[in-house]
Amino acid sequence: MSNDSNLFSLDGEIALVTGATRGIGAEIANQLAAAGAEVIGTATTPDGAGEIVRRLGDGHAGRVLDAGSDQSVQALMGGLGNRAPTILVNNAGIARDNLLLRMKPQDWQQVINTNLSSAYRLCKAVLRGMLKARRGRIINLSSVVGMAGAAGQGNYAAAKAGLLGFTRALALEVAGRGITVNAIAPGYIETDMTAGVSAARQEAVIGSIPAGRAGTPLDVAAAAVFLASPAAAYVTGATLHVNGGLWMG
Ligand code: NDP
């Protein structure tokens, strides 16, 4: 990646981070920027995109993206001009939980589309530029739920497990071209996504984490910076578990 002698420096890299408004994606964007990358963070609204630029500061960008839409991905890429991303973090994700017998078709489709098909769209969109540059880093946000399953999350578990297979397949396709493709599987991380969980359930989950605490977005962002960095040049097709020991594959 970069010529900088610092193994963790991202100077000269352009990082596209989907869902960079809040939670894990916001912290990944912050930390990639702190490591020297120029960051393009996405939000689902113009206000959110403006907030990303205010947060990250000059030299970075906020863009609107619906990761579930081909047209939106095309519009995003068209707007980047010659700023071809050398790092892609597929972080955008949603949950629409329900037991299978109550799960509506749109809840299945929306979660698969936003959490899994989005990675197909975005990887395809950035890959040509990475192949040309003969370097790149792709990081897909999976979940412990994609490994262990979770009752009431059939759609989410399918999408997150699908991302792991996709990560390995794409890693094989591009390994010889200086491009790595890896997944991060966070455990229970305190963000808006988990804020809706009942207090009793939160207590039960946190009680079952060997590290004795919930994870933070920074715990996950640190893993993303590593995988994006020159230090991780020989790591590809891997799943990095960031879960305080909750699940060990
Ligand atoms: P949050 O709910 O806090 O944030 C979700 C982010 O995704 C927001 O930036 C949101 O943008 C964006 N987003 C939602 N829908 C779309 C869409 N259609 N197109 C583009 N962007 C979209 O989630 P977390 O930070 O908790 O999770 C981030 C990722 O990590 C997800 O993929 C999630 O599945 C995964 N994960 C989270 C865990 C946790 O415990 N929190 C555990 C394991 C995995 P906006 O603000 O504009 O709505």
PDB file of C-alpha atoms and ligand atoms in Angstrom:
ATOM      1  CA  MET A   1       0.000   0.000   0.000  1.00  0.00           C
ATOM      2  CA  SER A   2       1.599   3.297   1.025  1.00  0.00           C
ATOM      3  CA  ASN A   3       5.372   3.848   0.830  1.00  0.00           C
ATOM      4  CA  ASP A   4       5.399   5.260   4.328  1.00  0.00           C
ATOM      5  CA  SER A   5       7.648   3.256   6.644  1.00  0.00           C
ATOM      6  CA  ASN A   6       4.888   3.235   9.292  1.00  0.00           C
ATOM      7  CA  LEU A   7       3.158  -0.134   8.862  1.00  0.00           C
ATOM      8  CA  PHE A   8      -0.153   1.372   9.943  1.00  0.00           C
ATOM      9  CA  SER A   9      -0.045   4.586   7.931  1.00  0.00           C
ATOM     10  CA  LEU A  10      -2.830   5.135   5.420  1.00  0.00           C
ATOM     11  CA  ASP A  11      -1.283   8.227   3.828  1.00  0.00           C
ATOM     12  CA  GLY A  12      -2.200   8.421   0.152  1.00  0.00           C
ATOM     13  CA  GLU A  13      -5.179   6.045   0.468  1.00  0.00           C
ATOM     14  CA  ILE A  14      -8.769   6.937  -0.390  1.00  0.00           C
ATOM     15  CA  ALA A  15     -11.269   5.135   1.848  1.00  0.00           C
ATOM     16  CA  LEU A  16     -14.958   4.747   1.036  1.00  0.00           C
ATOM     17  CA  VAL A  17     -16.938   3.903   4.194  1.00  0.00           C
ATOM     18  CA  THR A  18     -20.651   3.175   3.875  1.00  0.00           C
ATOM     19  CA  GLY A  19     -22.898   4.146   6.784  1.00  0.00           C
ATOM     20  CA  ALA A  20     -20.384   6.600   8.278  1.00  0.00           C
ATOM     21  CA  THR A  21     -22.921   8.767  10.135  1.00  0.00           C
ATOM     22  CA  ARG A  22     -22.986   6.913  13.439  1.00  0.00           C
ATOM     23  CA  GLY A  23     -22.024   3.821  15.368  1.00  0.00           C
ATOM     24  CA  ILE A  24     -19.327   1.527  14.004  1.00  0.00           C
ATOM     25  CA  GLY A  25     -19.105   3.173  10.561  1.00  0.00           C
ATOM     26  CA  ALA A  26     -18.572   6.643  12.045  1.00  0.00           C
ATOM     27  CA  GLU A  27     -15.723   5.398  14.230  1.00  0.00           C
ATOM     28  CA  ILE A  28     -14.143   3.467  11.334  1.00  0.00           C
ATOM     29  CA  ALA A  29     -14.250   6.665   9.239  1.00  0.00           C
ATOM     30  CA  ASN A  30     -12.730   8.671  12.121  1.00  0.00           C
ATOM     31  CA  GLN A  31      -9.907   6.192  12.664  1.00  0.00           C
ATOM     32  CA  LEU A  32      -9.089   5.711   8.968  1.00  0.00           C
ATOM     33  CA  ALA A  33      -8.859   9.514   8.690  1.00  0.00           C
ATOM     34  CA  ALA A  34      -6.660   9.652  11.812  1.00  0.00           C
ATOM     35  CA  ALA A  35      -4.355   7.063  10.188  1.00  0.00           C
ATOM     36  CA  GLY A  36      -3.938   9.360   7.174  1.00  0.00           C
ATOM     37  CA  ALA A  37      -6.535   8.228   4.641  1.00  0.00           C
ATOM     38  CA  GLU A  38      -8.751  10.608   2.715  1.00  0.00           C
ATOM     39  CA  VAL A  39     -12.216   9.404   3.736  1.00  0.00           C
ATOM     40  CA  ILE A  40     -15.444   9.462   1.747  1.00  0.00           C
ATOM     41  CA  GLY A  41     -18.191   8.602   4.220  1.00  0.00           C
ATOM     42  CA  THR A  42     -21.759   7.911   3.207  1.00  0.00           C
ATOM     43  CA  ALA A  43     -25.122   8.738   4.784  1.00  0.00           C
ATOM     44  CA  THR A  44     -28.657   8.026   3.660  1.00  0.00           C
ATOM     45  CA  THR A  45     -29.570  11.746   3.779  1.00  0.00           C
ATOM     46  CA  PRO A  46     -27.959  15.018   2.637  1.00  0.00           C
ATOM     47  CA  ASP A  47     -28.003  16.281   6.252  1.00  0.00           C
ATOM     48  CA  GLY A  48     -26.134  13.163   7.359  1.00  0.00           C
ATOM     49  CA  ALA A  49     -23.583  13.611   4.556  1.00  0.00           C
ATOM     50  CA  GLY A  50     -23.021  17.245   5.625  1.00  0.00           C
ATOM     51  CA  GLU A  51     -22.514  16.135   9.215  1.00  0.00           C
ATOM     52  CA  ILE A  52     -19.821  13.632   8.136  1.00  0.00           C
ATOM     53  CA  VAL A  53     -17.794  16.397   6.452  1.00  0.00           C
ATOM     54  CA  ARG A  54     -18.153  18.646   9.512  1.00  0.00           C
ATOM     55  CA  ARG A  55     -16.988  15.798  11.740  1.00  0.00           C
ATOM     56  CA  LEU A  56     -14.034  14.625   9.626  1.00  0.00           C
ATOM     57  CA  GLY A  57     -12.939  18.083   8.455  1.00  0.00           C
ATOM     58  CA  ASP A  58     -11.210  19.408   5.358  1.00  0.00           C
ATOM     59  CA  GLY A  59      -9.873  16.904   2.869  1.00  0.00           C
ATOM     60  CA  HIS A  60     -12.668  14.415   3.542  1.00  0.00           C
ATOM     61  CA  ALA A  61     -16.112  14.042   1.973  1.00  0.00           C
ATOM     62  CA  GLY A  62     -19.676  13.084   2.834  1.00  0.00           C
ATOM     63  CA  ARG A  63     -21.925  11.591   0.158  1.00  0.00           C
ATOM     64  CA  VAL A  64     -25.495  10.335   0.018  1.00  0.00           C
ATOM     65  CA  LEU A  65     -25.912   6.613  -0.633  1.00  0.00           C
ATOM     66  CA  ASP A  66     -28.623   3.995  -0.455  1.00  0.00           C
ATOM     67  CA  ALA A  67     -26.483   0.861  -0.486  1.00  0.00           C
ATOM     68  CA  GLY A  68     -29.595  -1.090  -1.453  1.00  0.00           C
ATOM     69  CA  SER A  69     -29.897   0.645  -4.830  1.00  0.00           C
ATOM     70  CA  ASP A  70     -27.864   0.067  -8.011  1.00  0.00           C
ATOM     71  CA  GLN A  71     -28.675   3.588  -9.230  1.00  0.00           C
ATOM     72  CA  SER A  72     -27.529   5.154  -5.973  1.00  0.00           C
ATOM     73  CA  VAL A  73     -24.193   3.280  -6.088  1.00  0.00           C
ATOM     74  CA  GLN A  74     -23.728   4.355  -9.717  1.00  0.00           C
ATOM     75  CA  ALA A  75     -24.489   7.982  -8.828  1.00  0.00           C
ATOM     76  CA  LEU A  76     -22.031   7.867  -5.923  1.00  0.00           C
ATOM     77  CA  MET A  77     -19.242   6.442  -8.082  1.00  0.00           C
ATOM     78  CA  GLY A  78     -19.978   8.887 -10.910  1.00  0.00           C
ATOM     79  CA  GLY A  79     -19.634  11.752  -8.436  1.00  0.00           C
ATOM     80  CA  LEU A  80     -16.196  10.660  -7.246  1.00  0.00           C
ATOM     81  CA  GLY A  81     -14.497  11.518 -10.556  1.00  0.00           C
ATOM     82  CA  ASN A  82     -10.851  10.504 -10.393  1.00  0.00           C
ATOM     83  CA  ARG A  83     -10.936   9.849  -6.607  1.00  0.00           C
ATOM     84  CA  ALA A  84     -10.995   6.050  -7.012  1.00  0.00           C
ATOM     85  CA  PRO A  85     -11.203   4.363  -3.589  1.00  0.00           C
ATOM     86  CA  THR A  86      -8.254   2.147  -2.605  1.00  0.00           C
ATOM     87  CA  ILE A  87     -10.067   1.077   0.577  1.00  0.00           C
ATOM     88  CA  LEU A  88     -13.738   0.035   0.752  1.00  0.00           C
ATOM     89  CA  VAL A  89     -15.519  -0.636   4.030  1.00  0.00           C
ATOM     90  CA  ASN A  90     -18.939  -2.212   3.535  1.00  0.00           C
ATOM     91  CA  ASN A  91     -20.404  -1.201   6.873  1.00  0.00           C
ATOM     92  CA  ALA A  92     -23.969  -0.057   6.099  1.00  0.00           C
ATOM     93  CA  GLY A  93     -26.472  -2.414   7.623  1.00  0.00           C
ATOM     94  CA  ILE A  94     -29.929  -2.743   9.102  1.00  0.00           C
ATOM     95  CA  ALA A  95     -31.857  -5.245  11.230  1.00  0.00           C
ATOM     96  CA  ARG A  96     -35.529  -6.128  10.813  1.00  0.00           C
ATOM     97  CA  ASP A  97     -35.894  -8.849  13.424  1.00  0.00           C
ATOM     98  CA  ASN A  98     -38.764 -11.296  13.756  1.00  0.00           C
ATOM     99  CA  LEU A  99     -39.397 -14.981  14.178  1.00  0.00           C
ATOM    100  CA  LEU A 100     -39.586 -16.634  10.787  1.00  0.00           C
ATOM    101  CA  LEU A 101     -43.334 -17.289  10.863  1.00  0.00           C
ATOM    102  CA  ARG A 102     -43.930 -13.571  11.444  1.00  0.00           C
ATOM    103  CA  MET A 103     -41.229 -12.260   9.113  1.00  0.00           C
ATOM    104  CA  LYS A 104     -42.696 -10.295   6.232  1.00  0.00           C
ATOM    105  CA  PRO A 105     -41.224 -10.813   2.739  1.00  0.00           C
ATOM    106  CA  GLN A 106     -40.117  -7.161   2.648  1.00  0.00           C
ATOM    107  CA  ASP A 107     -38.180  -7.602   5.918  1.00  0.00           C
ATOM    108  CA  TRP A 108     -36.340 -10.547   4.381  1.00  0.00           C
ATOM    109  CA  GLN A 109     -35.663  -8.721   1.093  1.00  0.00           C
ATOM    110  CA  GLN A 110     -34.665  -5.414   2.646  1.00  0.00           C
ATOM    111  CA  VAL A 111     -32.116  -6.966   4.992  1.00  0.00           C
ATOM    112  CA  ILE A 112     -30.585  -9.180   2.290  1.00  0.00           C
ATOM    113  CA  ASN A 113     -30.471  -6.241  -0.116  1.00  0.00           C
ATOM    114  CA  THR A 114     -29.024  -3.675   2.302  1.00  0.00           C
ATOM    115  CA  ASN A 115     -26.619  -5.979   4.155  1.00  0.00           C
ATOM    116  CA  LEU A 116     -25.494  -8.460   1.473  1.00  0.00           C
ATOM    117  CA  SER A 117     -26.330  -7.365  -2.081  1.00  0.00           C
ATOM    118  CA  SER A 118     -24.863  -3.963  -1.185  1.00  0.00           C
ATOM    119  CA  ALA A 119     -21.428  -5.608  -0.898  1.00  0.00           C
ATOM    120  CA  TYR A 120     -21.800  -7.121  -4.373  1.00  0.00           C
ATOM    121  CA  ARG A 121     -22.718  -3.689  -5.777  1.00  0.00           C
ATOM    122  CA  LEU A 122     -20.005  -1.698  -4.027  1.00  0.00           C
ATOM    123  CA  CYS A 123     -17.187  -4.211  -4.524  1.00  0.00           C
ATOM    124  CA  LYS A 124     -17.986  -4.371  -8.227  1.00  0.00           C
ATOM    125  CA  ALA A 125     -18.040  -0.581  -8.393  1.00  0.00           C
ATOM    126  CA  VAL A 126     -14.584  -0.100  -6.810  1.00  0.00           C
ATOM    127  CA  LEU A 127     -12.827  -3.179  -8.148  1.00  0.00           C
ATOM    128  CA  ARG A 128     -11.866  -1.845 -11.573  1.00  0.00           C
ATOM    129  CA  GLY A 129      -9.993   1.063  -9.984  1.00  0.00           C
ATOM    130  CA  MET A 130      -8.259  -1.242  -7.499  1.00  0.00           C
ATOM    131  CA  LEU A 131      -7.244  -3.694 -10.237  1.00  0.00           C
ATOM    132  CA  LYS A 132      -5.814  -0.814 -12.250  1.00  0.00           C
ATOM    133  CA  ALA A 133      -3.914   0.481  -9.211  1.00  0.00           C
ATOM    134  CA  ARG A 134      -2.891  -3.122  -8.348  1.00  0.00           C
ATOM    135  CA  ARG A 135      -3.699  -2.441  -4.729  1.00  0.00           C
ATOM    136  CA  GLY A 136      -6.750  -2.325  -2.531  1.00  0.00           C
ATOM    137  CA  ARG A 137      -8.386  -3.264   0.730  1.00  0.00           C
ATOM    138  CA  ILE A 138     -11.987  -4.443   1.038  1.00  0.00           C
ATOM    139  CA  ILE A 139     -13.479  -4.924   4.502  1.00  0.00           C
ATOM    140  CA  ASN A 140     -16.970  -6.367   4.962  1.00  0.00           C
ATOM    141  CA  LEU A 141     -18.833  -5.942   8.250  1.00  0.00           C
ATOM    142  CA  SER A 142     -20.330  -9.319   9.104  1.00  0.00           C
ATOM    143  CA  SER A 143     -21.496 -10.304  12.611  1.00  0.00           C
ATOM    144  CA  VAL A 144     -21.197 -12.960  15.284  1.00  0.00           C
ATOM    145  CA  VAL A 145     -24.799 -13.688  14.298  1.00  0.00           C
ATOM    146  CA  GLY A 146     -23.548 -14.866  10.894  1.00  0.00           C
ATOM    147  CA  MET A 147     -21.485 -17.513  12.710  1.00  0.00           C
ATOM    148  CA  ALA A 148     -23.599 -18.524  15.688  1.00  0.00           C
ATOM    149  CA  GLY A 149     -27.120 -17.667  14.460  1.00  0.00           C
ATOM    150  CA  ALA A 150     -29.714 -15.873  16.594  1.00  0.00           C
ATOM    151  CA  ALA A 151     -33.405 -16.626  17.055  1.00  0.00           C
ATOM    152  CA  GLY A 152     -35.496 -13.904  15.427  1.00  0.00           C
ATOM    153  CA  GLN A 153     -32.697 -12.878  13.076  1.00  0.00           C
ATOM    154  CA  GLY A 154     -32.986 -15.342  10.191  1.00  0.00           C
ATOM    155  CA  ASN A 155     -32.713 -12.587   7.570  1.00  0.00           C
ATOM    156  CA  TYR A 156     -29.796 -10.845   9.311  1.00  0.00           C
ATOM    157  CA  ALA A 157     -27.945 -14.127   9.993  1.00  0.00           C
ATOM    158  CA  ALA A 158     -28.344 -15.196   6.357  1.00  0.00           C
ATOM    159  CA  ALA A 159     -27.000 -11.866   5.096  1.00  0.00           C
ATOM    160  CA  LYS A 160     -24.057 -11.827   7.510  1.00  0.00           C
ATOM    161  CA  ALA A 161     -23.131 -15.480   6.823  1.00  0.00           C
ATOM    162  CA  GLY A 162     -23.468 -14.767   3.098  1.00  0.00           C
ATOM    163  CA  LEU A 163     -20.975 -11.930   3.434  1.00  0.00           C
ATOM    164  CA  LEU A 164     -18.388 -14.377   4.777  1.00  0.00           C
ATOM    165  CA  GLY A 165     -18.674 -16.673   1.759  1.00  0.00           C
ATOM    166  CA  PHE A 166     -18.605 -13.676  -0.564  1.00  0.00           C
ATOM    167  CA  THR A 167     -15.501 -12.349   1.214  1.00  0.00           C
ATOM    168  CA  ARG A 168     -13.617 -15.624   0.686  1.00  0.00           C
ATOM    169  CA  ALA A 169     -14.669 -16.000  -2.951  1.00  0.00           C
ATOM    170  CA  LEU A 170     -13.657 -12.454  -3.869  1.00  0.00           C
ATOM    171  CA  ALA A 171     -10.426 -12.771  -1.874  1.00  0.00           C
ATOM    172  CA  LEU A 172      -9.463 -15.730  -4.102  1.00  0.00           C
ATOM    173  CA  GLU A 173     -10.314 -13.795  -7.271  1.00  0.00           C
ATOM    174  CA  VAL A 174      -8.092 -10.804  -6.493  1.00  0.00           C
ATOM    175  CA  ALA A 175      -5.348 -12.138  -4.193  1.00  0.00           C
ATOM    176  CA  GLY A 176      -2.795 -12.057  -7.008  1.00  0.00           C
ATOM    177  CA  ARG A 177      -3.513  -8.403  -7.758  1.00  0.00           C
ATOM    178  CA  GLY A 178      -2.446  -6.804  -4.487  1.00  0.00           C
ATOM    179  CA  ILE A 179      -6.019  -6.594  -3.205  1.00  0.00           C
ATOM    180  CA  THR A 180      -7.124  -8.131   0.089  1.00  0.00           C
ATOM    181  CA  VAL A 181     -10.715  -8.895   1.056  1.00  0.00           C
ATOM    182  CA  ASN A 182     -11.534  -9.580   4.691  1.00  0.00           C
ATOM    183  CA  ALA A 183     -14.485  -9.595   7.063  1.00  0.00           C
ATOM    184  CA  ILE A 184     -14.910  -8.323  10.584  1.00  0.00           C
ATOM    185  CA  ALA A 185     -17.466 -10.133  12.722  1.00  0.00           C
ATOM    186  CA  PRO A 186     -18.294  -7.897  15.698  1.00  0.00           C
ATOM    187  CA  GLY A 187     -20.067  -9.282  18.730  1.00  0.00           C
ATOM    188  CA  TYR A 188     -22.347  -7.096  20.841  1.00  0.00           C
ATOM    189  CA  ILE A 189     -21.388  -3.455  20.215  1.00  0.00           C
ATOM    190  CA  GLU A 190     -23.109  -0.469  21.847  1.00  0.00           C
ATOM    191  CA  THR A 191     -24.666   1.530  18.989  1.00  0.00           C
ATOM    192  CA  ASP A 192     -28.137   2.617  17.844  1.00  0.00           C
ATOM    193  CA  MET A 193     -28.595  -0.896  16.432  1.00  0.00           C
ATOM    194  CA  THR A 194     -28.403  -2.489  19.879  1.00  0.00           C
ATOM    195  CA  ALA A 195     -29.949   0.429  21.818  1.00  0.00           C
ATOM    196  CA  GLY A 196     -33.450  -0.937  21.204  1.00  0.00           C
ATOM    197  CA  VAL A 197     -32.708  -4.242  22.914  1.00  0.00           C
ATOM    198  CA  SER A 198     -34.568  -4.612  26.244  1.00  0.00           C
ATOM    199  CA  ALA A 199     -32.583  -3.964  29.432  1.00  0.00           C
ATOM    200  CA  ALA A 200     -33.086  -7.566  30.551  1.00  0.00           C
ATOM    201  CA  ARG A 201     -31.794  -8.923  27.253  1.00  0.00           C
ATOM    202  CA  GLN A 202     -28.816  -6.512  27.298  1.00  0.00           C
ATOM    203  CA  GLU A 203     -27.917  -7.683  30.778  1.00  0.00           C
ATOM    204  CA  ALA A 204     -28.153 -11.333  29.718  1.00  0.00           C
ATOM    205  CA  VAL A 205     -25.999 -10.807  26.614  1.00  0.00           C
ATOM    206  CA  ILE A 206     -23.352  -8.724  28.395  1.00  0.00           C
ATOM    207  CA  GLY A 207     -23.310 -11.282  31.208  1.00  0.00           C
ATOM    208  CA  SER A 208     -22.389 -13.968  28.671  1.00  0.00           C
ATOM    209  CA  ILE A 209     -19.411 -12.044  27.218  1.00  0.00           C
ATOM    210  CA  PRO A 210     -16.139 -13.455  28.628  1.00  0.00           C
ATOM    211  CA  ALA A 211     -14.511  -9.989  28.505  1.00  0.00           C
ATOM    212  CA  GLY A 212     -17.257  -8.784  30.844  1.00  0.00           C
ATOM    213  CA  ARG A 213     -18.383  -5.784  28.823  1.00  0.00           C
ATOM    214  CA  ALA A 214     -20.110  -4.759  25.626  1.00  0.00           C
ATOM    215  CA  GLY A 215     -17.874  -3.770  22.713  1.00  0.00           C
ATOM    216  CA  THR A 216     -17.416  -0.190  21.543  1.00  0.00           C
ATOM    217  CA  PRO A 217     -17.269   1.137  17.983  1.00  0.00           C
ATOM    218  CA  LEU A 218     -13.585   1.854  18.634  1.00  0.00           C
ATOM    219  CA  ASP A 219     -12.927  -1.846  19.313  1.00  0.00           C
ATOM    220  CA  VAL A 220     -14.198  -2.584  15.800  1.00  0.00           C
ATOM    221  CA  ALA A 221     -12.558   0.440  14.161  1.00  0.00           C
ATOM    222  CA  ALA A 222      -9.143  -0.647  15.445  1.00  0.00           C
ATOM    223  CA  ALA A 223      -9.574  -3.955  13.608  1.00  0.00           C
ATOM    224  CA  ALA A 224     -10.608  -2.111  10.444  1.00  0.00           C
ATOM    225  CA  VAL A 225      -7.532   0.140  10.544  1.00  0.00           C
ATOM    226  CA  PHE A 226      -5.328  -2.951  10.865  1.00  0.00           C
ATOM    227  CA  LEU A 227      -6.981  -4.728   7.919  1.00  0.00           C
ATOM    228  CA  ALA A 228      -6.773  -1.541   5.815  1.00  0.00           C
ATOM    229  CA  SER A 229      -3.112  -0.982   6.637  1.00  0.00           C
ATOM    230  CA  PRO A 230       0.113  -2.142   4.949  1.00  0.00           C
ATOM    231  CA  ALA A 231       0.638  -4.327   8.040  1.00  0.00           C
ATOM    232  CA  ALA A 232      -2.191  -6.630   6.870  1.00  0.00           C
ATOM    233  CA  ALA A 233      -0.864  -7.153   3.323  1.00  0.00           C
ATOM    234  CA  TYR A 234      -0.721 -10.958   3.781  1.00  0.00           C
ATOM    235  CA  VAL A 235      -4.130 -11.298   5.468  1.00  0.00           C
ATOM    236  CA  THR A 236      -6.906 -12.115   3.035  1.00  0.00           C
ATOM    237  CA  GLY A 237     -10.156 -14.092   3.069  1.00  0.00           C
ATOM    238  CA  ALA A 238     -10.065 -13.909   6.852  1.00  0.00           C
ATOM    239  CA  THR A 239     -12.774 -13.202   9.391  1.00  0.00           C
ATOM    240  CA  LEU A 240     -11.577 -11.164  12.340  1.00  0.00           C
ATOM    241  CA  HIS A 241     -13.780 -11.768  15.390  1.00  0.00           C
ATOM    242  CA  VAL A 242     -14.136  -8.697  17.600  1.00  0.00           C
ATOM    243  CA  ASN A 243     -16.430  -9.985  20.300  1.00  0.00           C
ATOM    244  CA  GLY A 244     -14.709 -10.137  23.695  1.00  0.00           C
ATOM    245  CA  GLY A 245     -14.633 -13.928  23.494  1.00  0.00           C
ATOM    246  CA  LEU A 246     -18.389 -14.311  22.956  1.00  0.00           C
ATOM    247  CA  TRP A 247     -17.830 -16.725  20.054  1.00  0.00           C
ATOM    248  CA  MET A 248     -14.597 -18.329  18.943  1.00  0.00           C
ATOM    249  CA  GLY A 249     -14.558 -19.884  15.490  1.00  0.00           C
TER     250      GLY A 249
HETATM  251  P1  NDP B   1     -26.185   1.710  13.246  1.00  0.00           P
HETATM  252  O1  NDP B   1     -27.630   1.326  13.170  1.00  0.00           O
HETATM  253  O2  NDP B   1     -25.683   2.452  14.435  1.00  0.00           O
HETATM  254  O3  NDP B   1     -25.782   2.547  11.926  1.00  0.00           O
HETATM  255  C1  NDP B   1     -26.146   2.027  10.667  1.00  0.00           C
HETATM  256  C2  NDP B   1     -25.440   2.825   9.582  1.00  0.00           C
HETATM  257  O4  NDP B   1     -25.828   2.263   8.317  1.00  0.00           O
HETATM  258  C3  NDP B   1     -25.841   4.289   9.566  1.00  0.00           C
HETATM  259  O5  NDP B   1     -24.735   5.062   9.190  1.00  0.00           O
HETATM  260  C4  NDP B   1     -26.919   4.328   8.485  1.00  0.00           C
HETATM  261  O6  NDP B   1     -27.015   5.585   7.831  1.00  0.00           O
HETATM  262  C5  NDP B   1     -26.388   3.299   7.510  1.00  0.00           C
HETATM  263  N1  NDP B   1     -27.434   2.752   6.643  1.00  0.00           N
HETATM  264  C6  NDP B   1     -28.610   2.189   6.996  1.00  0.00           C
HETATM  265  N2  NDP B   1     -29.312   1.825   5.902  1.00  0.00           N
HETATM  266  C7  NDP B   1     -28.552   2.163   4.839  1.00  0.00           C
HETATM  267  C8  NDP B   1     -28.719   2.060   3.417  1.00  0.00           C
HETATM  268  N3  NDP B   1     -29.821   1.526   2.855  1.00  0.00           N
HETATM  269  N4  NDP B   1     -27.735   2.519   2.617  1.00  0.00           N
HETATM  270  C9  NDP B   1     -26.614   3.073   3.153  1.00  0.00           C
HETATM  271  N5  NDP B   1     -26.402   3.218   4.468  1.00  0.00           N
HETATM  272  C10 NDP B   1     -27.356   2.751   5.298  1.00  0.00           C
HETATM  273  O7  NDP B   1     -25.384   0.320  13.042  1.00  0.00           O
HETATM  274  P2  NDP B   1     -24.049  -0.223  13.742  1.00  0.00           P
HETATM  275  O8  NDP B   1     -23.024   0.835  13.752  1.00  0.00           O
HETATM  276  O9  NDP B   1     -24.405  -0.918  14.983  1.00  0.00           O
HETATM  277  O10 NDP B   1     -23.624  -1.363  12.698  1.00  0.00           O
HETATM  278  C11 NDP B   1     -22.734  -1.139  11.622  1.00  0.00           C
HETATM  279  C12 NDP B   1     -22.488  -2.472  10.924  1.00  0.00           C
HETATM  280  O11 NDP B   1     -21.960  -3.411  11.857  1.00  0.00           O
HETATM  281  C13 NDP B   1     -23.758  -3.105  10.355  1.00  0.00           C
HETATM  282  O12 NDP B   1     -23.457  -3.773   9.154  1.00  0.00           O
HETATM  283  C14 NDP B   1     -24.141  -4.097  11.427  1.00  0.00           C
HETATM  284  O13 NDP B   1     -24.922  -5.142  10.921  1.00  0.00           O
HETATM  285  C15 NDP B   1     -22.780  -4.563  11.897  1.00  0.00           C
HETATM  286  N6  NDP B   1     -22.776  -5.133  13.233  1.00  0.00           N
HETATM  287  C16 NDP B   1     -23.200  -4.414  14.335  1.00  0.00           C
HETATM  288  C17 NDP B   1     -23.183  -4.983  15.584  1.00  0.00           C
HETATM  289  C18 NDP B   1     -23.632  -4.274  16.825  1.00  0.00           C
HETATM  290  O14 NDP B   1     -23.689  -4.920  17.888  1.00  0.00           O
HETATM  291  N7  NDP B   1     -23.948  -2.979  16.780  1.00  0.00           N
HETATM  292  C19 NDP B   1     -22.719  -6.370  15.775  1.00  0.00           C
HETATM  293  C20 NDP B   1     -22.294  -7.017  14.561  1.00  0.00           C
HETATM  294  C21 NDP B   1     -22.326  -6.412  13.352  1.00  0.00           C
HETATM  295  P3  NDP B   1     -28.052   6.749   8.359  1.00  0.00           P
HETATM  296  O15 NDP B   1     -27.506   7.266   9.651  1.00  0.00           O
HETATM  297  O16 NDP B   1     -28.037   7.748   7.270  1.00  0.00           O
HETATM  298  O17 NDP B   1     -29.362   6.055   8.544  1.00  0.00           O
END
